[in-house]
Amino acid sequence: MLSRWNDAEAAKYSGPLGPRIYSSRLLGQEPSLVLHGGGNTSVKLLEKDLYGDEESILYVKGSGWDLEYIEAAGFAPVRLNPLLKLATLEQLSDERMVNELRGHMTRADAPTPSVEAILHAILPYRYVDHTHTSALLSITNTPNGAARIREIYGDSVVVIPYIMPGFDLARLCAEGFPRDVGPNTIGMVLMNHGLFSFADDPRESYENMIKLVSQAEDYLRQQDAWEVEISDNREQPHDRESATALAKLRLAISQAAKSPMLLPSYSTPRIRHFIARKDSQQISQQGPATPDHIIRTKQLPLLGHDVAGYAENYRRYFVQHSAPADTKLEMLDPAPRVILDPEFGLCTAGTSMANALIVRDLYEETMNVIERAEHLDKYQALASPELFAVEYWELEQAKLRSGGSPPQFSGEIALVSGAASGIGRATVKALLTRGAAVIGIDIAPEIHTVSKQSAFLGIQCDLRESEQLSKALYQGVHHFGGLDMLFLNAGIFPESHAIHELPDTVWQQSMAINVDANLSLLRTSHPLLCLSPSGGRVLIIGSKNVPAPGLGAAAYSAAKAALNQLGRIAALEWAPDNIRVNLLHPDAVFDTGIWTTEVLEKRADAHQMSVAEYKRRNLLGVEISSHDVAELAVEMCGPLFAKTTGAQLPIDGGSDRII
Ligand code: ZN
């Protein structure tokens, strides 16, 4: 591993915390050092208090901050002396420790200090860096790990056997560190957990970390344990059969979790090799590389598809390990978070795409740790009681709960057709805001610019080509795990013609897009909607033209009326599958691509109205926007309409032709 330190870059970080922020981010940028909130750093600074007296303040990473993006506000300032005194106590409960940490902060609005704050305090160096580096874990997590660590590092590190993080670990280090520290010490190895480096200078502390990690990497290379293998480069199939199988697996996982979960599947030659190993059963069924992964990955991945068996084993694990605890624990949901499958590769479950991708990153790194440990000797994770203690540690659970209550469509997946503009684009936004993952399809290349969130996948495709359409659907299903909601929004408004002069091509094109493409999408989606954990939902964007057709709009009105009947019949046919189908009839939505200023002015003129008057030409005198339609469309797939199917709702400001 190379040092990323750059003096010119470092100089851009000013103020007493500047160098601490800079080198923390350098550590955070290296996935093999820390991932997603793992690791922590600190600096001890002398500051004057209100009365002008100098005191030592430990600035330590606040809980919930990620090293890669940390800012000054992410460090909690805690008075050093009280922390040092705490380390002399025989015992300290988690609750009281957190209370003490918070009580000694000099800034009341700072985040809660890392649970490893006391450990940072007792190390007598200005800068302290802590990571969960993969290379080191490949060595510590083997039967002779401690001896190997001694062989690699000699007296340059202090070695601390595994103990639960928090006060007990700080206490053990407070005893062990002063006893074992020597003139050559630049770091501390926590067995099965991670690595500390330190120095009075920020660059030196950071580069000590890089040096220690490089030594571990070199050792693995010398032992011929560094290279991880890959398998063939075959493509993952994206067909009806595999999409349905994945959606089934997602349904089982969501049922075990008692809430809908996303299940993105991901397959690379590296992942396929790991899963295809003859000993995959043995090496994967032990535990995570470092204990704090467990709150996101659970102790074990599921190999294959037996979710019920997995959940049963999880219940047993909970009963077995929770018995001796004096507090009454509540079991977490027993659904797996990591699924290793020869067909789908690595699937990770989460209530949001961001969460599922964090689990993916953690497990990809874990595969490297496991395989290198196997090359070296034999992977040996911590035993279940130790892991259980971290999984059900109140302080770790608090991290997961910090997100608040889940949004309305948490863990659900929607497909929106015609999503690049107008009502479709607004529907994507409304769904993302409510926590859904969204597959957006459109013929326009702008589909790729609708959202940068990981919960959005834009696919360019021609709706008239049924093969392209099903391919896009299956691609979306593999990306997120299934399908819960279908928004049939794409449509065209062909040029006006009286029937006696209506060209076949205009009629046929209107039918092809407004009806045929929707039929195709409904048919292809049906088996997937049947597998939705909360019941499938279809929302069809119809038109005021269905109940109140307009002169010259035969091609459009007839096509929308056909689509309307299609939707009503789907409501009849699919109710036994627990799929709801509802229809929305908007009118006069002018903030869409079709309505240029020029067209609007022409129409307003024809009605002898101003553009503003023309836009509000309805009983309530209101203007209807894409946003209004999208919000209602999305709500019709939510709990308010849970008992409604086959309904047609106007959103037109009121029309005397319809009422
Ligand atoms: Zn740690």
XYZ file of C-alpha atoms and ligand atoms in Angstrom:
660
model
C 0.000 0.000 0.000
C 1.309 3.396 -0.966
C 1.070 6.600 1.028
C -1.387 9.040 -0.522
C 0.023 11.965 1.458
C 0.573 15.094 -0.631
C 1.950 18.222 1.053
C 0.217 20.597 -1.351
C -3.141 18.896 -0.720
C -2.546 18.757 3.022
C -1.862 22.501 3.085
C -5.409 23.146 1.868
C -6.735 21.893 5.203
C -6.212 24.788 7.585
C -6.849 25.222 11.297
C -5.863 23.025 14.230
C -8.039 20.142 12.926
C -6.914 20.540 9.285
C -4.228 17.823 9.171
C -6.515 15.481 11.158
C -9.309 15.906 8.620
C -6.932 15.452 5.692
C -5.306 12.216 6.852
C -8.627 10.797 8.106
C -9.991 11.223 4.598
C -6.904 9.562 3.116
C -7.621 6.511 5.273
C -11.302 6.632 4.367
C -10.534 6.588 0.632
C -8.901 3.170 0.856
C -11.597 0.438 0.915
C -9.155 -2.187 2.175
C -8.508 -0.021 5.271
C -11.995 1.041 6.305
C -15.481 0.757 4.833
C -18.642 2.735 5.502
C -18.173 4.283 8.910
C -15.582 1.747 10.112
C -12.369 2.854 11.835
C -11.753 6.063 13.737
C -9.122 8.739 14.271
C -8.257 11.376 16.859
C -5.977 14.261 17.715
C -5.133 15.767 21.104
C -5.037 19.570 21.117
C -4.259 22.126 23.819
C -7.014 24.707 24.116
C -7.814 27.585 26.474
C -11.095 27.303 28.374
C -13.437 30.223 29.199
C -11.210 31.280 32.091
C -7.998 31.271 30.079
C -6.695 28.005 31.552
C -5.134 25.531 29.144
C -6.602 22.056 28.886
C -6.010 19.000 26.673
C -8.895 18.144 24.409
C -9.268 14.845 22.557
C -10.926 15.394 19.196
C -12.196 11.928 18.268
C -14.374 10.809 15.366
C -18.045 11.145 16.204
C -20.354 8.176 15.908
C -22.149 8.053 12.555
C -19.434 9.879 10.600
C -17.556 8.293 7.736
C -13.785 8.898 7.583
C -13.906 9.419 3.820
C -16.122 12.504 4.123
C -15.368 13.692 7.639
C -15.355 17.403 8.422
C -14.411 19.415 11.515
C -17.993 19.012 12.793
C -17.515 15.219 12.699
C -14.985 15.270 15.536
C -16.276 15.297 19.111
C -14.143 17.408 21.505
C -13.802 15.638 24.870
C -11.673 16.776 27.836
C -8.722 14.392 28.017
C -8.124 14.190 31.779
C -11.545 12.829 32.745
C -11.158 10.204 29.989
C -7.812 9.088 31.396
C -9.414 8.809 34.822
C -12.234 6.687 33.425
C -9.655 4.192 32.143
C -8.635 3.481 35.750
C -12.111 2.220 36.714
C -12.569 -1.518 37.137
C -15.897 -1.512 35.322
C -18.110 0.868 33.441
C -21.423 0.061 31.781
C -21.989 1.106 28.170
C -24.724 3.480 29.169
C -22.592 5.236 31.782
C -19.585 5.302 29.470
C -21.570 7.107 26.755
C -22.975 9.457 29.387
C -19.457 10.258 30.639
C -18.128 10.753 27.101
C -20.934 13.146 26.276
C -20.745 14.865 29.652
C -17.109 15.817 29.148
C -17.522 17.327 25.707
C -16.707 21.012 25.296
C -19.301 21.473 22.568
C -22.817 20.410 23.459
C -23.936 19.976 19.829
C -21.040 17.688 18.825
C -21.808 14.089 17.791
C -21.465 11.294 20.352
C -17.763 10.369 20.563
C -16.679 7.021 19.113
C -17.014 4.081 21.528
C -13.258 3.745 21.187
C -12.668 7.275 22.591
C -11.129 6.094 25.892
C -8.712 3.908 23.965
C -7.651 6.918 21.878
C -7.211 8.914 25.088
C -4.800 6.504 26.760
C -2.431 6.249 23.799
C 0.175 8.942 24.604
C 0.520 10.424 21.107
C -1.043 13.492 19.517
C -2.332 11.606 16.484
C -3.989 8.182 16.647
C -5.327 6.327 13.576
C -7.426 3.150 13.675
C -8.504 0.958 10.738
C -9.919 -2.516 10.140
C -7.430 -3.313 7.408
C -8.131 -6.439 5.356
C -4.513 -7.549 4.989
C -4.033 -7.666 8.749
C -7.333 -9.487 9.323
C -6.296 -12.212 6.841
C -3.407 -12.904 9.205
C -5.012 -12.434 12.646
C -8.035 -14.554 11.667
C -6.028 -17.785 11.376
C -5.166 -20.436 13.998
C -1.582 -19.174 14.467
C -2.409 -15.535 13.870
C -0.705 -14.159 16.998
C 2.579 -15.931 16.221
C 2.531 -14.675 12.646
C 1.888 -11.108 13.805
C 4.887 -11.366 16.115
C 6.990 -12.722 13.237
C 5.980 -9.858 10.924
C 6.188 -6.924 13.313
C 8.612 -7.896 16.076
C 8.609 -5.129 18.689
C 7.159 -2.446 16.399
C 3.625 -3.183 17.593
C 1.890 -3.996 20.864
C -0.461 -6.975 20.453
C -3.795 -7.034 22.282
C -5.843 -10.256 22.256
C -9.464 -10.014 21.114
C -11.882 -8.455 23.526
C -15.199 -6.734 22.941
C -14.725 -3.092 21.806
C -15.744 -0.355 24.222
C -14.702 0.038 27.840
C -13.278 -3.475 28.331
C -10.973 -3.038 25.352
C -9.823 0.391 26.552
C -9.186 -1.089 29.996
C -7.145 -3.979 28.562
C -5.058 -1.565 26.482
C -4.578 0.763 29.456
C -2.852 -2.165 31.193
C -1.177 -3.874 28.263
C 0.104 -0.908 26.308
C 2.385 0.701 28.962
C 3.716 -2.781 29.813
C 4.622 -3.759 26.251
C 5.443 -0.450 24.577
C 9.087 -0.067 23.538
C 11.315 2.407 21.701
C 10.373 0.884 18.326
C 6.606 0.834 18.841
C 4.650 2.557 16.067
C 1.367 0.659 16.275
C -0.945 -1.708 18.071
C -2.626 -4.824 16.698
C -6.045 -5.771 18.042
C -6.414 -9.444 17.206
C -9.440 -10.237 14.961
C -10.370 -6.568 14.964
C -7.926 -4.079 13.480
C -4.850 -1.915 13.664
C -3.789 1.304 15.418
C -0.939 3.586 14.420
C 0.166 6.761 16.161
C 2.725 9.562 16.311
C 2.923 13.182 17.348
C 2.988 14.229 13.699
C -0.074 13.654 11.463
C 1.880 12.475 8.456
C 4.011 10.153 10.515
C 0.970 8.599 12.184
C -0.741 8.092 8.806
C 2.407 6.715 7.196
C 2.979 4.375 10.131
C -0.422 2.907 9.280
C 0.552 2.528 5.611
C 3.883 0.985 6.624
C 2.263 -1.559 8.956
C -0.363 -2.462 6.353
C 2.305 -2.830 3.673
C 4.232 -5.215 5.927
C 1.109 -7.367 6.262
C 0.597 -7.271 2.483
C 4.229 -8.174 1.825
C 4.007 -11.066 4.241
C 0.927 -12.407 2.445
C 2.777 -12.094 -0.876
C 5.826 -13.907 0.474
C 3.567 -16.682 1.715
C 1.926 -16.884 -1.710
C -1.368 -15.916 -0.107
C -1.997 -12.526 -1.710
C -3.486 -13.305 -5.120
C -7.185 -14.007 -5.052
C -8.537 -16.096 -7.882
C -11.187 -15.363 -10.433
C -13.342 -17.644 -12.535
C -14.657 -17.503 -16.097
C -16.112 -14.357 -17.560
C -19.562 -15.639 -18.420
C -22.438 -13.175 -18.413
C -25.177 -13.404 -15.843
C -28.414 -14.396 -17.618
C -31.118 -11.709 -17.544
C -34.139 -13.687 -18.648
C -37.647 -14.366 -17.446
C -36.678 -17.495 -15.565
C -33.801 -15.954 -13.620
C -35.722 -12.726 -12.892
C -38.630 -14.736 -11.480
C -36.312 -16.919 -9.407
C -34.623 -13.834 -7.943
C -37.989 -12.194 -7.180
C -39.038 -15.415 -5.394
C -35.914 -15.335 -3.280
C -36.575 -11.666 -2.460
C -40.148 -12.497 -1.462
C -38.935 -15.187 0.953
C -36.374 -12.806 2.464
C -38.922 -9.999 2.804
C -41.361 -12.385 4.480
C -38.690 -13.488 6.956
C -37.778 -9.838 7.627
C -41.478 -8.880 7.851
C -40.893 -5.895 5.578
C -40.050 -5.499 1.888
C -36.338 -5.708 1.122
C -34.338 -4.860 -1.966
C -32.130 -7.685 -3.174
C -29.636 -6.423 -5.749
C -27.702 -9.265 -7.363
C -24.110 -8.835 -8.413
C -21.821 -11.235 -10.149
C -18.188 -10.819 -11.115
C -15.601 -13.474 -12.019
C -14.126 -12.925 -8.541
C -17.451 -13.528 -6.791
C -18.236 -16.553 -8.964
C -14.910 -18.090 -8.100
C -15.505 -17.646 -4.371
C -18.963 -19.200 -4.543
C -17.798 -22.079 -6.745
C -15.018 -23.101 -4.332
C -15.490 -26.673 -3.139
C -15.098 -25.518 0.451
C -17.433 -22.501 0.164
C -19.804 -24.101 2.675
C -17.030 -24.387 5.245
C -15.245 -21.044 4.724
C -18.344 -18.877 4.410
C -20.168 -20.308 7.423
C -17.965 -18.890 10.169
C -18.313 -15.189 10.663
C -17.306 -11.709 9.553
C -13.729 -10.480 9.180
C -14.097 -7.873 11.909
C -16.880 -7.774 14.507
C -18.516 -4.473 13.605
C -19.538 -5.838 10.169
C -22.020 -8.096 11.904
C -24.684 -5.438 12.395
C -24.926 -5.124 8.610
C -23.988 -8.584 7.298
C -25.239 -10.824 10.145
C -22.886 -13.569 11.284
C -23.439 -15.841 8.283
C -24.378 -15.547 4.614
C -27.111 -17.775 3.195
C -25.720 -20.277 0.702
C -28.437 -21.042 -1.851
C -32.166 -20.358 -1.407
C -33.358 -21.943 1.849
C -34.470 -18.773 3.618
C -36.761 -20.616 6.043
C -33.885 -22.852 7.162
C -31.662 -19.819 7.601
C -34.286 -18.027 9.695
C -34.732 -21.111 11.857
C -30.983 -21.315 12.496
C -30.917 -17.626 13.339
C -33.664 -18.096 15.924
C -31.657 -20.934 17.479
C -28.517 -18.769 17.554
C -30.479 -16.009 19.286
C -32.006 -18.313 21.898
C -28.684 -19.990 22.595
C -26.672 -16.812 23.105
C -29.223 -14.473 24.614
C -30.009 -16.784 27.549
C -27.193 -15.751 29.904
C -27.720 -12.014 29.355
C -29.326 -10.209 32.245
C -31.237 -7.717 30.139
C -34.159 -8.805 28.000
C -33.061 -8.677 24.385
C -35.397 -8.431 21.446
C -34.502 -10.628 18.485
C -33.643 -8.798 15.265
C -35.381 -10.048 12.135
C -33.980 -13.464 11.167
C -33.596 -12.784 7.423
C -30.150 -13.090 5.820
C -28.391 -9.970 4.521
C -25.800 -11.743 2.361
C -26.803 -14.492 -0.063
C -24.233 -16.449 -2.049
C -25.767 -18.162 -5.029
C -24.077 -19.905 -7.960
C -26.588 -18.371 -10.385
C -27.064 -14.816 -9.071
C -23.672 -14.304 -7.462
C -23.570 -12.061 -4.413
C -27.021 -10.796 -3.405
C -27.376 -8.386 -0.516
C -30.602 -7.492 1.254
C -31.443 -4.027 2.525
C -34.396 -1.724 3.060
C -32.660 0.815 0.816
C -30.244 0.511 -2.086
C -27.636 2.440 -0.095
C -27.819 -0.125 2.719
C -27.747 -3.108 0.360
C -24.671 -1.669 -1.385
C -22.867 -1.157 1.928
C -23.429 -4.845 2.699
C -22.112 -5.706 -0.786
C -18.913 -3.707 -0.227
C -18.372 -5.285 3.194
C -18.819 -8.812 1.894
C -16.655 -8.320 -1.198
C -13.824 -7.282 1.121
C -14.640 -10.193 3.457
C -14.215 -12.642 0.571
C -10.659 -11.341 0.093
C -9.893 -11.678 3.804
C -11.257 -15.223 3.905
C -9.515 -16.398 0.756
C -6.127 -14.961 1.747
C -6.437 -16.518 5.212
C -7.195 -19.836 3.498
C -4.139 -19.484 1.248
C -2.046 -18.722 4.288
C -3.468 -21.431 6.519
C -7.136 -21.541 7.484
C -9.757 -18.839 8.021
C -10.876 -18.707 11.621
C -13.483 -16.123 12.600
C -14.378 -15.190 16.159
C -16.667 -17.621 17.943
C -20.430 -17.072 18.005
C -20.676 -15.760 21.619
C -18.206 -12.945 20.850
C -19.989 -12.063 17.632
C -23.402 -12.201 19.268
C -22.212 -9.770 21.942
C -21.347 -7.210 19.252
C -24.481 -7.879 17.168
C -26.703 -7.231 20.185
C -24.515 -4.535 21.697
C -26.750 -1.601 22.460
C -24.187 0.867 21.124
C -24.035 -0.865 17.718
C -27.796 -1.182 17.464
C -28.082 2.535 18.109
C -26.056 3.142 14.912
C -28.648 1.276 12.853
C -31.575 3.038 14.487
C -30.109 6.495 13.940
C -31.848 6.663 10.528
C -35.318 7.154 12.077
C -38.498 5.450 10.884
C -38.444 4.012 7.349
C -40.099 5.921 4.484
C -43.391 4.777 2.930
C -41.967 2.660 0.093
C -38.845 1.469 1.878
C -37.547 -1.737 0.269
C -39.974 -1.522 -2.683
C -39.284 -1.391 -6.416
C -41.208 0.511 -9.090
C -40.933 0.678 -12.860
C -41.957 3.900 -14.589
C -42.339 4.026 -18.373
C -41.698 7.304 -20.155
C -39.635 8.394 -17.164
C -37.318 10.882 -18.874
C -39.725 13.844 -18.833
C -43.048 15.261 -17.688
C -45.310 13.145 -15.478
C -42.950 10.152 -15.691
C -39.970 12.131 -14.447
C -42.060 13.668 -11.659
C -43.270 10.160 -10.708
C -39.675 8.958 -10.367
C -38.937 11.874 -8.012
C -42.111 11.233 -5.974
C -41.176 7.549 -5.619
C -37.555 8.225 -4.667
C -38.699 10.740 -2.043
C -40.850 8.002 -0.518
C -37.924 5.579 -0.329
C -38.666 3.336 -3.349
C -36.067 2.067 -5.795
C -37.017 2.999 -9.355
C -36.372 1.539 -12.793
C -37.019 4.295 -15.328
C -37.391 3.415 -19.013
C -37.639 5.805 -21.923
C -36.593 6.080 -25.539
C -34.916 9.431 -24.816
C -31.259 9.424 -23.708
C -32.188 11.929 -20.954
C -33.407 8.893 -19.003
C -29.839 8.585 -17.692
C -29.979 12.065 -16.142
C -33.199 11.722 -14.135
C -31.439 10.961 -10.837
C -27.947 10.210 -9.609
C -29.178 8.238 -6.594
C -28.186 4.586 -6.382
C -31.921 3.857 -5.962
C -32.515 4.865 -9.586
C -31.682 2.875 -12.713
C -32.353 4.551 -16.062
C -32.609 2.295 -19.116
C -32.982 3.611 -22.641
C -35.317 1.426 -24.659
C -37.928 1.535 -27.405
C -41.274 0.512 -25.919
C -42.508 -0.720 -29.282
C -39.853 -3.437 -29.332
C -41.168 -6.079 -26.950
C -37.803 -7.803 -26.729
C -36.038 -4.581 -25.678
C -38.803 -3.982 -23.191
C -38.544 -7.353 -21.477
C -34.758 -7.095 -21.461
C -34.986 -3.730 -19.702
C -37.444 -5.133 -17.164
C -35.260 -8.146 -16.346
C -32.178 -5.949 -16.103
C -34.023 -3.773 -13.588
C -35.156 -6.793 -11.605
C -31.578 -8.082 -11.324
C -30.460 -4.621 -10.289
C -32.966 -4.283 -7.422
C -34.368 -7.775 -6.769
C -37.982 -7.713 -7.993
C -40.957 -5.548 -8.951
C -43.764 -4.142 -6.777
C -45.241 -1.238 -8.717
C -45.720 -0.573 -12.398
C -46.482 2.935 -13.661
C -47.747 2.846 -17.244
C -47.073 6.428 -18.155
C -45.401 6.470 -21.580
C -47.689 7.651 -24.315
C -47.873 9.890 -27.346
C -50.345 12.559 -28.343
C -50.524 12.279 -32.126
C -51.394 15.208 -34.376
C -55.111 15.990 -34.719
C -57.095 14.623 -37.677
C -60.793 14.335 -38.353
C -61.760 10.671 -38.774
C -62.539 10.951 -42.466
C -58.964 12.013 -43.165
C -57.122 10.130 -40.386
C -54.004 8.446 -41.886
C -53.442 4.776 -40.997
C -49.924 5.525 -39.839
C -51.100 8.016 -37.196
C -53.717 5.564 -35.942
C -51.278 2.652 -35.904
C -48.539 4.577 -34.159
C -50.926 5.737 -31.452
C -52.128 2.158 -30.935
C -48.553 0.787 -30.953
C -47.355 3.055 -28.149
C -50.495 3.881 -26.175
C -51.906 0.336 -26.195
C -49.655 -2.437 -27.563
C -46.532 -1.421 -25.623
C -48.543 -1.244 -22.403
C -50.101 -4.647 -23.020
C -46.620 -6.039 -23.531
C -45.341 -4.448 -20.315
C -48.357 -5.671 -18.332
C -47.937 -9.239 -19.597
C -44.209 -9.373 -18.908
C -44.537 -7.803 -15.470
C -47.399 -9.978 -14.219
C -45.377 -12.929 -12.856
C -43.062 -10.479 -11.069
C -45.896 -8.393 -9.580
C -47.362 -11.663 -8.239
C -44.170 -12.010 -6.167
C -44.359 -8.576 -4.537
C -44.116 -8.858 -0.724
C -46.860 -6.239 -0.156
C -48.941 -7.066 -3.219
C -48.359 -5.757 -6.740
C -49.724 -2.407 -7.893
C -50.318 -1.012 -11.364
C -51.087 2.624 -11.981
C -52.166 3.639 -15.459
C -51.910 7.229 -16.584
C -55.044 7.541 -18.727
C -56.541 10.782 -19.976
C -59.572 13.028 -19.649
C -60.142 11.926 -23.254
C -61.389 8.554 -21.990
C -64.558 9.878 -20.308
C -64.682 13.045 -22.454
C -63.167 12.556 -25.935
C -62.206 15.543 -28.025
C -62.784 16.454 -31.665
C -59.952 15.410 -33.948
C -58.389 13.181 -31.270
C -59.686 9.824 -32.522
C -56.289 8.127 -32.616
C -55.433 9.299 -29.110
C -58.844 8.931 -27.464
C -59.515 5.482 -28.911
C -56.073 4.231 -27.875
C -56.416 5.622 -24.332
C -59.923 4.110 -24.093
C -58.516 0.726 -25.138
C -55.793 1.056 -22.505
C -58.462 1.983 -19.983
C -60.420 -1.205 -20.681
C -57.187 -3.192 -20.546
C -56.507 -1.796 -17.067
C -60.035 -2.521 -15.837
C -59.819 -6.106 -17.054
C -56.417 -6.477 -15.427
C -58.050 -5.307 -12.166
C -60.618 -8.104 -12.559
C -58.164 -10.789 -13.568
C -55.341 -9.938 -11.171
C -57.239 -9.324 -7.946
C -56.780 -13.006 -6.929
C -53.009 -12.404 -7.309
C -53.298 -9.504 -4.838
C -52.446 -6.992 -7.569
C -54.322 -3.689 -7.573
C -54.814 -1.807 -10.837
C -56.004 1.801 -10.772
C -56.295 4.524 -13.369
C -55.731 8.237 -13.300
C -57.207 10.663 -15.823
C -55.242 13.909 -15.925
C -56.156 16.856 -18.097
C -54.359 20.001 -19.174
C -50.938 19.216 -17.727
C -48.905 21.849 -19.522
C -45.421 21.480 -18.022
C -44.581 18.553 -20.305
C -42.474 18.345 -23.461
C -45.431 18.534 -25.868
C -46.533 21.953 -24.674
C -44.071 24.543 -25.966
C -44.803 28.221 -25.296
C -45.700 28.573 -28.963
C -48.300 25.778 -28.951
C -49.756 27.100 -25.694
C -50.137 30.628 -27.105
C -51.815 29.273 -30.235
C -54.313 27.242 -28.223
C -55.022 30.119 -25.836
C -55.596 32.404 -28.826
C -57.994 29.935 -30.404
C -60.063 30.059 -27.193
C -59.683 33.829 -26.994
C -57.956 33.505 -23.631
C -54.627 34.502 -22.136
C -52.186 31.606 -21.562
C -52.769 31.908 -17.782
C -56.543 31.676 -18.254
C -56.207 28.814 -20.700
C -54.129 26.810 -18.227
C -56.849 27.155 -15.571
C -59.756 26.287 -17.846
C -61.544 24.014 -15.334
C -64.234 24.248 -12.674
C -61.875 24.932 -9.798
C -59.781 27.330 -11.870
C -56.528 25.612 -10.886
C -53.395 24.802 -12.840
C -52.387 21.113 -12.853
C -48.701 20.236 -12.910
C -46.794 17.016 -13.591
C -45.882 17.088 -9.923
C -49.582 17.093 -8.891
C -50.314 14.083 -11.095
C -47.217 12.207 -9.952
C -47.990 12.733 -6.262
C -51.497 11.346 -6.677
C -50.305 8.473 -8.887
C -47.782 7.432 -6.252
C -50.247 7.760 -3.366
C -52.658 5.485 -5.261
C -50.028 2.771 -4.816
C -49.741 3.489 -1.094
C -51.740 2.464 1.995
C -54.543 5.045 1.454
C -55.671 3.073 -1.579
C -54.818 -0.377 -0.195
C -58.421 -1.533 -0.591
C -59.123 0.060 -3.963
C -58.766 -1.558 -7.372
C -60.219 -0.820 -10.803
C -60.806 2.824 -9.831
C -60.627 5.724 -12.260
C -59.816 9.065 -10.720
C -59.802 12.380 -12.572
C -57.148 14.995 -11.852
C -58.337 17.860 -13.989
C -59.591 20.622 -11.696
C -63.162 19.477 -12.368
C -64.828 19.166 -15.773
C -68.533 19.691 -16.416
C -68.309 17.141 -19.237
C -67.281 14.421 -16.796
C -69.101 15.293 -13.579
Zn -12.410 -0.803 15.495
